[in-house]
Structures are given as C-alpha cells and as structure tokens.
PDB file of C-alpha atoms in Angstrom:
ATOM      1  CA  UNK A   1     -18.473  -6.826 -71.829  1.00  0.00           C
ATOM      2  CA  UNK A   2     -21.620  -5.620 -70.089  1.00  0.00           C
ATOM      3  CA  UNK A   3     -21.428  -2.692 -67.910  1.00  0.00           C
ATOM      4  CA  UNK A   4     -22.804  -3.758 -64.643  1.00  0.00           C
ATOM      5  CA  UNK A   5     -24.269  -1.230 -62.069  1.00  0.00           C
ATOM      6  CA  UNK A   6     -23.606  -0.958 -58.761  1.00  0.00           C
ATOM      7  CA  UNK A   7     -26.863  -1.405 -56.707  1.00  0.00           C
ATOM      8  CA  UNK A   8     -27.879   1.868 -55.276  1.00  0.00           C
ATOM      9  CA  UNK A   9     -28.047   0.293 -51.919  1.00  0.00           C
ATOM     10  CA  UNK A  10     -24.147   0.216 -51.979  1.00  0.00           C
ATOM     11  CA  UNK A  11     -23.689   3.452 -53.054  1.00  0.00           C
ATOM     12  CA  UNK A  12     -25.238   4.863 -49.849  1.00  0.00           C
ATOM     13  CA  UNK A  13     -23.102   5.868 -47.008  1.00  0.00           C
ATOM     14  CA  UNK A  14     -23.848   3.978 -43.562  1.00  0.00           C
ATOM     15  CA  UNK A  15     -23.819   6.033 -40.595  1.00  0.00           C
ATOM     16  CA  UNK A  16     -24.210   3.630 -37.472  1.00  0.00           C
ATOM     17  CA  UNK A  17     -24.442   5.054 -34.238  1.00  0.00           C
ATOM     18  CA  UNK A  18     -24.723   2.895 -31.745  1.00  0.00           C
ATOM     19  CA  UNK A  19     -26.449   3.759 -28.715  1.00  0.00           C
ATOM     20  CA  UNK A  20     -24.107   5.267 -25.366  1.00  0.00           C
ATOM     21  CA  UNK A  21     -23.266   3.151 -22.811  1.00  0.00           C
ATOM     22  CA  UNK A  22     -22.434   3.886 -19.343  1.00  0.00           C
ATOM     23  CA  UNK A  23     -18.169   2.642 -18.653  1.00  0.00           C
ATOM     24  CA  UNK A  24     -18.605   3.675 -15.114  1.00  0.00           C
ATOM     25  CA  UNK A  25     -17.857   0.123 -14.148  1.00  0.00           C
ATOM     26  CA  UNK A  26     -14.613  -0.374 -16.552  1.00  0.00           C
ATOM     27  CA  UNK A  27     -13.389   3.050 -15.495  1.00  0.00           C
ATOM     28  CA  UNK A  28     -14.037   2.739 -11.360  1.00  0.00           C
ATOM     29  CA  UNK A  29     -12.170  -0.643 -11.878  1.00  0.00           C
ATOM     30  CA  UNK A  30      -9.145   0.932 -13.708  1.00  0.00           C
ATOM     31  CA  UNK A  31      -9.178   3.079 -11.664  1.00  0.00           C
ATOM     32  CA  UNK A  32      -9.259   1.404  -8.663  1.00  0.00           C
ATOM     33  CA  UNK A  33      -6.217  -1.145  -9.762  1.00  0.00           C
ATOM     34  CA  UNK A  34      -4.160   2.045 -10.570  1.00  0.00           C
ATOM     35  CA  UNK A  35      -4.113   2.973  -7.335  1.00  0.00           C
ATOM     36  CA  UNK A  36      -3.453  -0.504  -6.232  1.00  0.00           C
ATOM     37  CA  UNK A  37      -0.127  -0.533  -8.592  1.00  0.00           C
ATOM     38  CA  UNK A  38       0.775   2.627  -7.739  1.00  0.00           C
ATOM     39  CA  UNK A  39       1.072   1.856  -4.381  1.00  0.00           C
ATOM     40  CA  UNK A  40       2.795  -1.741  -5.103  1.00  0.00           C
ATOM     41  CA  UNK A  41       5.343   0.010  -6.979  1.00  0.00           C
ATOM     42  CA  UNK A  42       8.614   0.875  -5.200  1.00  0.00           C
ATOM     43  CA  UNK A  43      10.862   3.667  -6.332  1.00  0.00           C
ATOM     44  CA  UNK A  44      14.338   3.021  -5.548  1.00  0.00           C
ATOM     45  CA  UNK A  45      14.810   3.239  -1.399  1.00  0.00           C
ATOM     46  CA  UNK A  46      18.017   5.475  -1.519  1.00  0.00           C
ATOM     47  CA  UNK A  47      16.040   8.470  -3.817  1.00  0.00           C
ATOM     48  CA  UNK A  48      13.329   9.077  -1.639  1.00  0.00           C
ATOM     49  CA  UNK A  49      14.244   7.395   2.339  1.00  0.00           C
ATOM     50  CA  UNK A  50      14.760  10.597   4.666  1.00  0.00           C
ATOM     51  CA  UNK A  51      15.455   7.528   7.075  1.00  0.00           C
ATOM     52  CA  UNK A  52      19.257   6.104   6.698  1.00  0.00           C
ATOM     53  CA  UNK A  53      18.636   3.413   9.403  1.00  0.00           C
ATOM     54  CA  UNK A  54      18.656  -0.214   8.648  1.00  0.00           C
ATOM     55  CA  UNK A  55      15.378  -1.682   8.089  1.00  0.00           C
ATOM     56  CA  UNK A  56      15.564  -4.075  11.201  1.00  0.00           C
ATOM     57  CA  UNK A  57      16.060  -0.735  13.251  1.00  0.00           C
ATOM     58  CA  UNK A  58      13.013   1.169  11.567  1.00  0.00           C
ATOM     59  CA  UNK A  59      10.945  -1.714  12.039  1.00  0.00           C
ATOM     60  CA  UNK A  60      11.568  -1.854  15.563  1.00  0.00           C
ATOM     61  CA  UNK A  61      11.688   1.715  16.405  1.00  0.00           C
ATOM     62  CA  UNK A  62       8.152   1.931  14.556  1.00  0.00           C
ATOM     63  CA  UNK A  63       6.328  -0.665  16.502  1.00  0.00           C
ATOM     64  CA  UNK A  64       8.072   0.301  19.656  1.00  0.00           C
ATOM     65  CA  UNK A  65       6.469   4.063  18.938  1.00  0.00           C
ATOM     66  CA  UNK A  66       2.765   2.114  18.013  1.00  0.00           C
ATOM     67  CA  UNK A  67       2.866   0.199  20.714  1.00  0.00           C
ATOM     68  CA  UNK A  68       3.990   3.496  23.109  1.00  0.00           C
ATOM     69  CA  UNK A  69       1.507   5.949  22.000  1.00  0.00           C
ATOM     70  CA  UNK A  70      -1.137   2.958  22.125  1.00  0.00           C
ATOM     71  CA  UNK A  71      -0.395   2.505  25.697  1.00  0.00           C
ATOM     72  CA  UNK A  72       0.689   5.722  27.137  1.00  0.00           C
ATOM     73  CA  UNK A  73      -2.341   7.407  29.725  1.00  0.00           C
ATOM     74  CA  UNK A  74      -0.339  10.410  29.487  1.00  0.00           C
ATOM     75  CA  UNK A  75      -0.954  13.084  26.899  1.00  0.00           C
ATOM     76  CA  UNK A  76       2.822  14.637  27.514  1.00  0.00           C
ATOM     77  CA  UNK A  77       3.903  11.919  25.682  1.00  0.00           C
ATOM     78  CA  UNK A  78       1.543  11.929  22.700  1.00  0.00           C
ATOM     79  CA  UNK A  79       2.722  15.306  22.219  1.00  0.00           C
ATOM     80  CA  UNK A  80       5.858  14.922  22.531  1.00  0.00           C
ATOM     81  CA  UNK A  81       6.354  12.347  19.874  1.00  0.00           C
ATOM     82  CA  UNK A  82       4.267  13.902  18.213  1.00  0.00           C
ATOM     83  CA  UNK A  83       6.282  16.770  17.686  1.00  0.00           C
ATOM     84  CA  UNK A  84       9.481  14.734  17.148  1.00  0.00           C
ATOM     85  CA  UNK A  85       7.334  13.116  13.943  1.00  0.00           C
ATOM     86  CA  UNK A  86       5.870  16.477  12.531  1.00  0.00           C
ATOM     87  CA  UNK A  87       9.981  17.480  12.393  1.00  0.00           C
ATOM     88  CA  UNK A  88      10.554  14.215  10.970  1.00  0.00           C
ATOM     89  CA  UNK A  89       7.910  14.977   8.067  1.00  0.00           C
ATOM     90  CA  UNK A  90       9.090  18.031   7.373  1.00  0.00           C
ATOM     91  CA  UNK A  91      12.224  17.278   6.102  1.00  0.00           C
ATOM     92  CA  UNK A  92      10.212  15.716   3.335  1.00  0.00           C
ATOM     93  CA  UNK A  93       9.515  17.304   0.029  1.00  0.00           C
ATOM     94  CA  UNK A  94       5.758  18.441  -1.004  1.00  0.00           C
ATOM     95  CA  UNK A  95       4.685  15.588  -3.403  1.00  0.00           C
ATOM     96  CA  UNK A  96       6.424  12.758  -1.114  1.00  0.00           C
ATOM     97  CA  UNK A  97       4.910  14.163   2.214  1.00  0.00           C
ATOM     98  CA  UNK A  98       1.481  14.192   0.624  1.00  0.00           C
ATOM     99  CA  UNK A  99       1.687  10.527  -0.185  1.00  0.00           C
ATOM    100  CA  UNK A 100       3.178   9.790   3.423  1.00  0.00           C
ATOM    101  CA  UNK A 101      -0.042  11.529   4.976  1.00  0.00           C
ATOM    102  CA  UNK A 102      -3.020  10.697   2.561  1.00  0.00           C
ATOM    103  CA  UNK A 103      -3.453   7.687   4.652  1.00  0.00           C
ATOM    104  CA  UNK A 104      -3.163   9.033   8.128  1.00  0.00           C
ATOM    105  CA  UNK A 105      -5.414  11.768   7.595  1.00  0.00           C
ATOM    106  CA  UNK A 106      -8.311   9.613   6.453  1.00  0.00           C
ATOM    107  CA  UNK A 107      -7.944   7.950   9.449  1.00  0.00           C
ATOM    108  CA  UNK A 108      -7.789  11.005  11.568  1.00  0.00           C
ATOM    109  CA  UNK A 109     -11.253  11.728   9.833  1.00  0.00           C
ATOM    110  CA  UNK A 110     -12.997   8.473  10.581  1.00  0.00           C
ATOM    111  CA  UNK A 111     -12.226   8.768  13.781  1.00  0.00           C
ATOM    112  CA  UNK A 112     -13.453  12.031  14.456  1.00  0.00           C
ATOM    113  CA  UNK A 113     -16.810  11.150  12.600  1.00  0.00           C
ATOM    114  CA  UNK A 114     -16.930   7.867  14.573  1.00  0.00           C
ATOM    115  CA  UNK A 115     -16.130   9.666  18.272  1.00  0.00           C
ATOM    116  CA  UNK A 116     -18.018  12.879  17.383  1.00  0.00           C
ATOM    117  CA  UNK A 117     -21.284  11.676  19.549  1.00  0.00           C
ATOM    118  CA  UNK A 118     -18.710  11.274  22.582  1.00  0.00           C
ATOM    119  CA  UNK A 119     -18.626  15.352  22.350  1.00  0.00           C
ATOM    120  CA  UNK A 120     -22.208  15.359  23.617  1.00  0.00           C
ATOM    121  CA  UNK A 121     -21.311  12.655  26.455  1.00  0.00           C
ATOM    122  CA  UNK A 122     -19.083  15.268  27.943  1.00  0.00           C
ATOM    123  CA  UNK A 123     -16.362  13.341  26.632  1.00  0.00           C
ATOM    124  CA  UNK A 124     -14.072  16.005  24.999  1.00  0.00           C
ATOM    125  CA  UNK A 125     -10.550  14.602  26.193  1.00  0.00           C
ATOM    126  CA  UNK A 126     -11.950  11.106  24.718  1.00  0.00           C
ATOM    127  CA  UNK A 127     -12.634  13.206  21.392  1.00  0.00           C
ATOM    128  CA  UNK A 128      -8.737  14.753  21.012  1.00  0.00           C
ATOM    129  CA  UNK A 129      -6.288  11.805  22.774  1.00  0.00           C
ATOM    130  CA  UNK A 130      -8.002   8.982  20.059  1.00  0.00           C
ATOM    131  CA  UNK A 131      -7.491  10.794  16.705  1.00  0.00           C
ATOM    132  CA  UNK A 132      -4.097  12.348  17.799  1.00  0.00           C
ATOM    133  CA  UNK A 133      -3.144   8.802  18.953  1.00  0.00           C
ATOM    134  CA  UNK A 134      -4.408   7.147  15.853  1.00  0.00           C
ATOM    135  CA  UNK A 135      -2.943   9.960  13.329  1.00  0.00           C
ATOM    136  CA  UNK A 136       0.554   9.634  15.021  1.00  0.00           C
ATOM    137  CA  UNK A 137       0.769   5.582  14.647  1.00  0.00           C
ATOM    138  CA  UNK A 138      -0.522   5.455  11.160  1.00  0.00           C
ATOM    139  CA  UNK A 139       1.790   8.363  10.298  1.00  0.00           C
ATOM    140  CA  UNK A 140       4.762   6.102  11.762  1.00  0.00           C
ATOM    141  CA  UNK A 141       3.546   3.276   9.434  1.00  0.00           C
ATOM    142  CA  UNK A 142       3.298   5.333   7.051  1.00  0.00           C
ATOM    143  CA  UNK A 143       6.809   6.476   6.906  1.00  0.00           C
ATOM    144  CA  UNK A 144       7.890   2.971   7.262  1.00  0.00           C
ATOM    145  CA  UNK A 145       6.328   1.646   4.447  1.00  0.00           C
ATOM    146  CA  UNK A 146       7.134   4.869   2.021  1.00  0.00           C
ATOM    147  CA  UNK A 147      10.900   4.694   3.076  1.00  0.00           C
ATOM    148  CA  UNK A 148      11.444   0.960   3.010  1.00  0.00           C
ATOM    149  CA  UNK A 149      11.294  -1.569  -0.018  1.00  0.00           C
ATOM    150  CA  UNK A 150       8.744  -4.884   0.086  1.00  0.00           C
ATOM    151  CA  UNK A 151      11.997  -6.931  -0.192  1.00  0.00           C
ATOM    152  CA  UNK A 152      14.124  -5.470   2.768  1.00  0.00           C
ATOM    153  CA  UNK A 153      10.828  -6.036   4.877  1.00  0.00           C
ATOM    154  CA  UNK A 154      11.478  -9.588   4.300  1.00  0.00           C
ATOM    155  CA  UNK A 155      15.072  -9.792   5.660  1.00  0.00           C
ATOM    156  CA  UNK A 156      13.852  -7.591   8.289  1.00  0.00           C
ATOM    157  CA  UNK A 157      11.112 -10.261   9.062  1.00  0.00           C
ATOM    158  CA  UNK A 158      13.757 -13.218   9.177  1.00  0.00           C
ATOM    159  CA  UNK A 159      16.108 -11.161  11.316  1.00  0.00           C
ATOM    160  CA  UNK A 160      12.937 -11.129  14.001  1.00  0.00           C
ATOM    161  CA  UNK A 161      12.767 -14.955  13.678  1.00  0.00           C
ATOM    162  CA  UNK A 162       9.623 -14.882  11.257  1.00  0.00           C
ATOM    163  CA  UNK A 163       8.865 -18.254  10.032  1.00  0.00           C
ATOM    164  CA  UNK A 164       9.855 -19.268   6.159  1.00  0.00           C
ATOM    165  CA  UNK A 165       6.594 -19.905   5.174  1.00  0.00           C
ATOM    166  CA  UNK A 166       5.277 -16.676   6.157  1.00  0.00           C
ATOM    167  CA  UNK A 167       8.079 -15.252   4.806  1.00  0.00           C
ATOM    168  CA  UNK A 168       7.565 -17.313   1.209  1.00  0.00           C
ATOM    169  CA  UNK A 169       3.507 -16.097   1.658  1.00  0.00           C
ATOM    170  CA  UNK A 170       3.938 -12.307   1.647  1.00  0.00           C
ATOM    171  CA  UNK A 171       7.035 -12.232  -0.866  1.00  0.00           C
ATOM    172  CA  UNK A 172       4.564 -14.005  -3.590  1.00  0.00           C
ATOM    173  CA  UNK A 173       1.855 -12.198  -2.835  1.00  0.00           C
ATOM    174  CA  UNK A 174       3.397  -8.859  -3.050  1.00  0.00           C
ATOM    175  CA  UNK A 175       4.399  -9.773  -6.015  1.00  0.00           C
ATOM    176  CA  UNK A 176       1.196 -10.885  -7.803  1.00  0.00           C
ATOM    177  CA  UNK A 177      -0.455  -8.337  -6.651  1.00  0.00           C
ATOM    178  CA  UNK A 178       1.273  -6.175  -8.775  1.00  0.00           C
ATOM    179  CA  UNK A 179       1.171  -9.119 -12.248  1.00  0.00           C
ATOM    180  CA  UNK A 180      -2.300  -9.507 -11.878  1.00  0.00           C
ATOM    181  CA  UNK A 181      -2.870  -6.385 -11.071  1.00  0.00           C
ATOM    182  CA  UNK A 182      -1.635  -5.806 -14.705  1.00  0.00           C
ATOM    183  CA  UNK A 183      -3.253  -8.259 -16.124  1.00  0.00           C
ATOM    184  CA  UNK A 184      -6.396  -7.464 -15.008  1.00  0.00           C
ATOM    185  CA  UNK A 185      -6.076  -3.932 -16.372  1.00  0.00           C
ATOM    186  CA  UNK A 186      -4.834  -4.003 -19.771  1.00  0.00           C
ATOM    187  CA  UNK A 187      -8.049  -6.804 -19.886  1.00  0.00           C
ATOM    188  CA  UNK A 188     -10.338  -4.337 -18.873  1.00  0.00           C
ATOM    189  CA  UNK A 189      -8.554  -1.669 -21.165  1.00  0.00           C
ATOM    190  CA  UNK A 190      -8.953  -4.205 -24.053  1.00  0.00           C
ATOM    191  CA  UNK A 191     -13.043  -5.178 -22.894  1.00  0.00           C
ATOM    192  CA  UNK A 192     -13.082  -0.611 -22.931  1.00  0.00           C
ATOM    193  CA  UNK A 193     -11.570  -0.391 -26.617  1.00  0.00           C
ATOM    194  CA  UNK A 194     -13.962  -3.533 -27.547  1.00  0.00           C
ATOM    195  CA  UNK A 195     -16.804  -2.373 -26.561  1.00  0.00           C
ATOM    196  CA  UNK A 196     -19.716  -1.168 -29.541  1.00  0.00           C
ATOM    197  CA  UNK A 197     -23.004  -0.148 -27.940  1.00  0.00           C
ATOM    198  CA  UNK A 198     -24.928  -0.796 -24.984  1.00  0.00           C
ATOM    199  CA  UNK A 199     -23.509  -3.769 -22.898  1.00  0.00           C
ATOM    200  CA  UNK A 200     -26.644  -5.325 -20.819  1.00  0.00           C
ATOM    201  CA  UNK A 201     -24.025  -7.987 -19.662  1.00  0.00           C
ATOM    202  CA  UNK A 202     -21.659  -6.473 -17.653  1.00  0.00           C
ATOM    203  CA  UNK A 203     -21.880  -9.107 -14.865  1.00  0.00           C
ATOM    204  CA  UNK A 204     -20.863 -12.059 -17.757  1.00  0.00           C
ATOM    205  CA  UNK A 205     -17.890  -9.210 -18.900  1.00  0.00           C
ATOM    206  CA  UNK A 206     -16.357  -9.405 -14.797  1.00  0.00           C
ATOM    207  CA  UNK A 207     -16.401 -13.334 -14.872  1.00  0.00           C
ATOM    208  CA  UNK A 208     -14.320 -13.103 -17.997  1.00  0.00           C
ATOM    209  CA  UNK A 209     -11.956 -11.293 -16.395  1.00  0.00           C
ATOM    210  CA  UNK A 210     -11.895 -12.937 -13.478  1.00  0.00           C
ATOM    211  CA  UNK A 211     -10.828 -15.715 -15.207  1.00  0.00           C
ATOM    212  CA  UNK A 212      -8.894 -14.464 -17.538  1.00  0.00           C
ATOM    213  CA  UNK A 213      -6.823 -13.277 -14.123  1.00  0.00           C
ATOM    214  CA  UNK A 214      -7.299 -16.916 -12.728  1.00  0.00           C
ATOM    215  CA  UNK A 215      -5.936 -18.837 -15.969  1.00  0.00           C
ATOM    216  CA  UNK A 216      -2.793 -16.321 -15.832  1.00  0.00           C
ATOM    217  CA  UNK A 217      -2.392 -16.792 -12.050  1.00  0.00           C
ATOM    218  CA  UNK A 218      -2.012 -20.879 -12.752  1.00  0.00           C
ATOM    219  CA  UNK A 219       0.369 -20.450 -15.447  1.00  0.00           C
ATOM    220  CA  UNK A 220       2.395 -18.235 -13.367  1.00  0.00           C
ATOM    221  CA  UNK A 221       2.516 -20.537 -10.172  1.00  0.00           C
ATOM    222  CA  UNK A 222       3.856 -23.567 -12.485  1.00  0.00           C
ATOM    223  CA  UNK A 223       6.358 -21.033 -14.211  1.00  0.00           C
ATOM    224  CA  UNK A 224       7.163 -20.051 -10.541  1.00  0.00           C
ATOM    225  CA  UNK A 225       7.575 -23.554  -9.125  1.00  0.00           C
ATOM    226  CA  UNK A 226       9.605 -24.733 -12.659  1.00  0.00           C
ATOM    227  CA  UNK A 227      11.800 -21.165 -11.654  1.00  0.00           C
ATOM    228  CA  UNK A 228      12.600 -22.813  -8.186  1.00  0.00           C
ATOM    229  CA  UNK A 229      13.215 -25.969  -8.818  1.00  0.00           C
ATOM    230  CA  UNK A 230      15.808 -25.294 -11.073  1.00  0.00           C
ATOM    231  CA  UNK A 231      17.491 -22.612  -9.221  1.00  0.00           C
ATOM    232  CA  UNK A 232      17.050 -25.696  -6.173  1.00  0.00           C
ATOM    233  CA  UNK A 233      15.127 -23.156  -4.227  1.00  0.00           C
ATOM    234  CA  UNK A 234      14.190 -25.410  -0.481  1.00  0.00           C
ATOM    235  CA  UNK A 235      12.049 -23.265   0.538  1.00  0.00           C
ATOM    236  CA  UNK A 236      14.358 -21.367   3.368  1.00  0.00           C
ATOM    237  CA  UNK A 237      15.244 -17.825   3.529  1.00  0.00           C
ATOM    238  CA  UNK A 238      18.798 -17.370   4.851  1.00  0.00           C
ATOM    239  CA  UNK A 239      19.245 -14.501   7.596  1.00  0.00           C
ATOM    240  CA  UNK A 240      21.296 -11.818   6.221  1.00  0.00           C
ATOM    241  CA  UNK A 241      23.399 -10.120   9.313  1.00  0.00           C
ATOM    242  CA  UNK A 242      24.483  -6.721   8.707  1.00  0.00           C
ATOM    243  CA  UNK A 243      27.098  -5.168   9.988  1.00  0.00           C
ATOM    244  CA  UNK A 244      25.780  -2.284  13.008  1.00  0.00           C
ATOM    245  CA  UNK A 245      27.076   0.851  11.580  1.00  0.00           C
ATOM    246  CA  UNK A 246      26.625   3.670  13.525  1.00  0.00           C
ATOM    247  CA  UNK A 247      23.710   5.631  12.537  1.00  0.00           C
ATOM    248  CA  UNK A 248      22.119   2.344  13.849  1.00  0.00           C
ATOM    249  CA  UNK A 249      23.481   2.953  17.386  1.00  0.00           C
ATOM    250  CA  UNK A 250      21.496   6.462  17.199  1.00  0.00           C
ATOM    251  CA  UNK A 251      18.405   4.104  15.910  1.00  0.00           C
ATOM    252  CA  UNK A 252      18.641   2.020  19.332  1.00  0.00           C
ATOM    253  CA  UNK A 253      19.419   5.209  21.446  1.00  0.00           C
ATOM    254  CA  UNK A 254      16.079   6.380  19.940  1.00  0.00           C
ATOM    255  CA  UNK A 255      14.768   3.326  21.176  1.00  0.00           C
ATOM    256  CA  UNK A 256      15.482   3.201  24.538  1.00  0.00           C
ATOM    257  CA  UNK A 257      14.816   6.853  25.000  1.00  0.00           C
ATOM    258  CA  UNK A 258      11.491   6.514  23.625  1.00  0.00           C
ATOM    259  CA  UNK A 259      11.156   4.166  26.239  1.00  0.00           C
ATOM    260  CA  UNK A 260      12.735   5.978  29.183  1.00  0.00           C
ATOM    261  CA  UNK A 261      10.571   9.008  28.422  1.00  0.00           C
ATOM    262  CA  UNK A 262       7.497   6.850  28.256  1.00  0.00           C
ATOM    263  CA  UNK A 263       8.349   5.384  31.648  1.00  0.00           C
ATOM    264  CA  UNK A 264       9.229   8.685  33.484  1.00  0.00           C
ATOM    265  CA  UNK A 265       5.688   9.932  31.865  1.00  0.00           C
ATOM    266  CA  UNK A 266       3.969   7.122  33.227  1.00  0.00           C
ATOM    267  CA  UNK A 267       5.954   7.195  36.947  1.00  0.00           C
ATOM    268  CA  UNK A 268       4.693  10.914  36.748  1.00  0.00           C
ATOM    269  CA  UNK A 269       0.919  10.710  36.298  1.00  0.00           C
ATOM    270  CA  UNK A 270       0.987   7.425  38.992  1.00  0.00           C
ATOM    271  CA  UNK A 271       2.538   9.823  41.448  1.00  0.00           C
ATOM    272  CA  UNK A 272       0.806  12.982  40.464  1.00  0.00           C
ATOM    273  CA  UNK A 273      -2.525  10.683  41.025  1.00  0.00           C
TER     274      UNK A 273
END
C-alpha cells in the first residue's frame, strides 16, 4: 500500500477567536426574572410569619391601618402606629427584615425626591407627613405579603365575598408567573451558552423567546383545562370557615382600637381647631 500524506493544511492547529460580544441584554434579563422568581417563591408561612393571626384578620387589620394613616390629619397618629410597626419589625431577624423593607424604603425615597421642591414652597410639614405616611403603609403591605402565602390570600379573598372569577384570575396568574418565568430563563441561559461571536440580531433572539414562552403558555392552558375537567373543577371556590381562635380576638381588638384611637385623634384636632 501507498503511504499517503496528510495535507499540511490539516496538520495546522486552528485557533478561532471569535470576536466579544456584549451579554448585557441576556444578563439584565436573567437577572431581572430572578428577582421576579425570587419574589414569587414562598417559603413555608409557619418558618418565617412573626404574625400568628389568620389571614382574613391580617388582611383586614392591614387595610384598616392603610386606609387610617391615609386618612388621618393628625400626625399623633402617624406616629403612633408608627411606633407600634417599628416594634413589630423588630422582632424580625436581619436577612428577613431587609427583604420586608427593601420595598418601603424605595418608596420613602421617591417620595422625598418627588416632594423635595415643596421644601422651597415653605412646605416642610408637606415634606415629612407624605413619606412617613407612605413608608408606614407600604411597610404594612409589606409584612402582609412576606408573612402570608399566595394561596391563603385566596381563601382570604372568598371569605370577603370576592368573586370566583377573580379569584380563578389571580390564582393562575400567580402561578405562571413563576412557570414562565422559568421558562423564559433557562431559554435565555440556553441562547447565553449558544452564543459564538458577535450577535447583530438581538431583537430576532427576544422574539424567539417570546415565543418560545407563548408556545409553552398554550400547552400549559390545555394541560390546565384537561387537569380540571377531570378533577370536575366548576369553576367555584368553596369558602373555607375557620374556627376564631383566640389570638384572632386580639387581631379584632387591634382593630377596633386602631380605630378608636384614630377617632379620639381626629375628635382632638376638630376641637383643638
């Protein structure tokens, strides 16, 4: 047999270095929907909840206190609340009072940048009541969401006399979030580990994932729909009535002495004007 050489050509070692490419765009978005998941997940209520009343009792004791600090003219109050919740958050450990507060205290610094100009107006009580008022009810909603699972929110909503469509609406979408949410990412982690070189396309690479997301979502609604209509799901959400135990009498004592104190406040300042 003939001894046949190998063309030089094949002998040489290719180096190929394709040129850099800025990822900004797949790392902002990965970014940005794990946060988003983060968030969506719950850890289990009875590890974390400082709170031990029932959720229909937190929910109303919450937007009682909104609705109160919204309304109140007098400052007494704001403070005094306010200290009640500061107590409240300090029973809470380090990492969990940090994520209870991220949220109020970017709102506490929008409104200060928005009502800074109202400082040259004169208008310094304008400047304090509006941020404190608008850190304490986010704070409250905060705590409320962070201490209370998706799922309990919905009994909660039914005990209130929420409609069942409603009801249906923010059960699935609380819970897509968090599937597509997925699915999204580990498609932009696969487009990342994909990607050779200098993408000029990155518009064409977002509609791809959009759809990808879309295509999942529609196989997921017909999975969904197959899911209830075997399990003969109608559509109605049955009101679950717990038993009052009675750490939820101290909920409703909270209740009405948040609004007995708001009252006498607001008998006070009438008479004192």
């Amino acid at each position: 047999m003939k001894d046949v050489q190998v063309p030089q050509w094949l002998l040489q070692e290719e180096l190929i270095t394709p040129p850099k490419d800025r990822d900004a765009f797949i790392r902002k978005s990965a970014a940005a929907l794990t946060y988003v998941l983060t968030k969506a997940r719950r850890i289990d209520e009875r590890q974390r909840s400082r709170i031990a009343f029932s959720t229909q009792i937190k929910l109303a004791l919450t937007l009682l206190f909104v609705l109160l600090v919204a309304a109140s003219r007098n400052f007494a109050f704001v403070e005094i609340v306010g200290v009640a919740l500061l107590v409240l958050l300090a029973t809470y450990e380090q990492e969990k009072l940090a994520r209870v507060l991220i949220l109020p205290i970017q709102a506490l610094i929008i409104s200060l940048i928005i009502l800074a100009p109202s400082l040259l107006l004169g208008q310094t009580r304008a400047f304090v009541v509006v941020p404190c008022k608008t850190f304490l009810t986010t704070t409250a909603i905060s705590l409320l969401a962070y201490s209370t699972s998706w799922n309990r929110f919905t009994c909660a909503f039914k005990s209130f006399g929420a409609p069942d469509a409603v009801l249906f609406i923010f059960d699935l979408t609380l819970k897509y979030v968090v599937v597509l949410g997925e699915i999204c990412l580990e498609t932009l982690e696969a487009v990342r580990l994909r990607s050779v070189g200098r993408n000029r396309r990155k518009a064409q690479t977002l509609g791809g994932i959009v759809g990808v997301a879309f295509l999942r979502a529609q196989k997921s609604a017909q999975e969904q729909f197959d899911a209830m209509t075997c399990r003969c799901f109608s559509g109605k959400y049955r009101r679950f009535k717990a038993p009052m135990r009675k750490i939820d009498l101290l909920g409703v004592a909270l209740c009405l002495g948040l609004l007995s104190l708001f009252i006498y406040l607001e008998i006070a300042i009438r008479c004192s004007n």
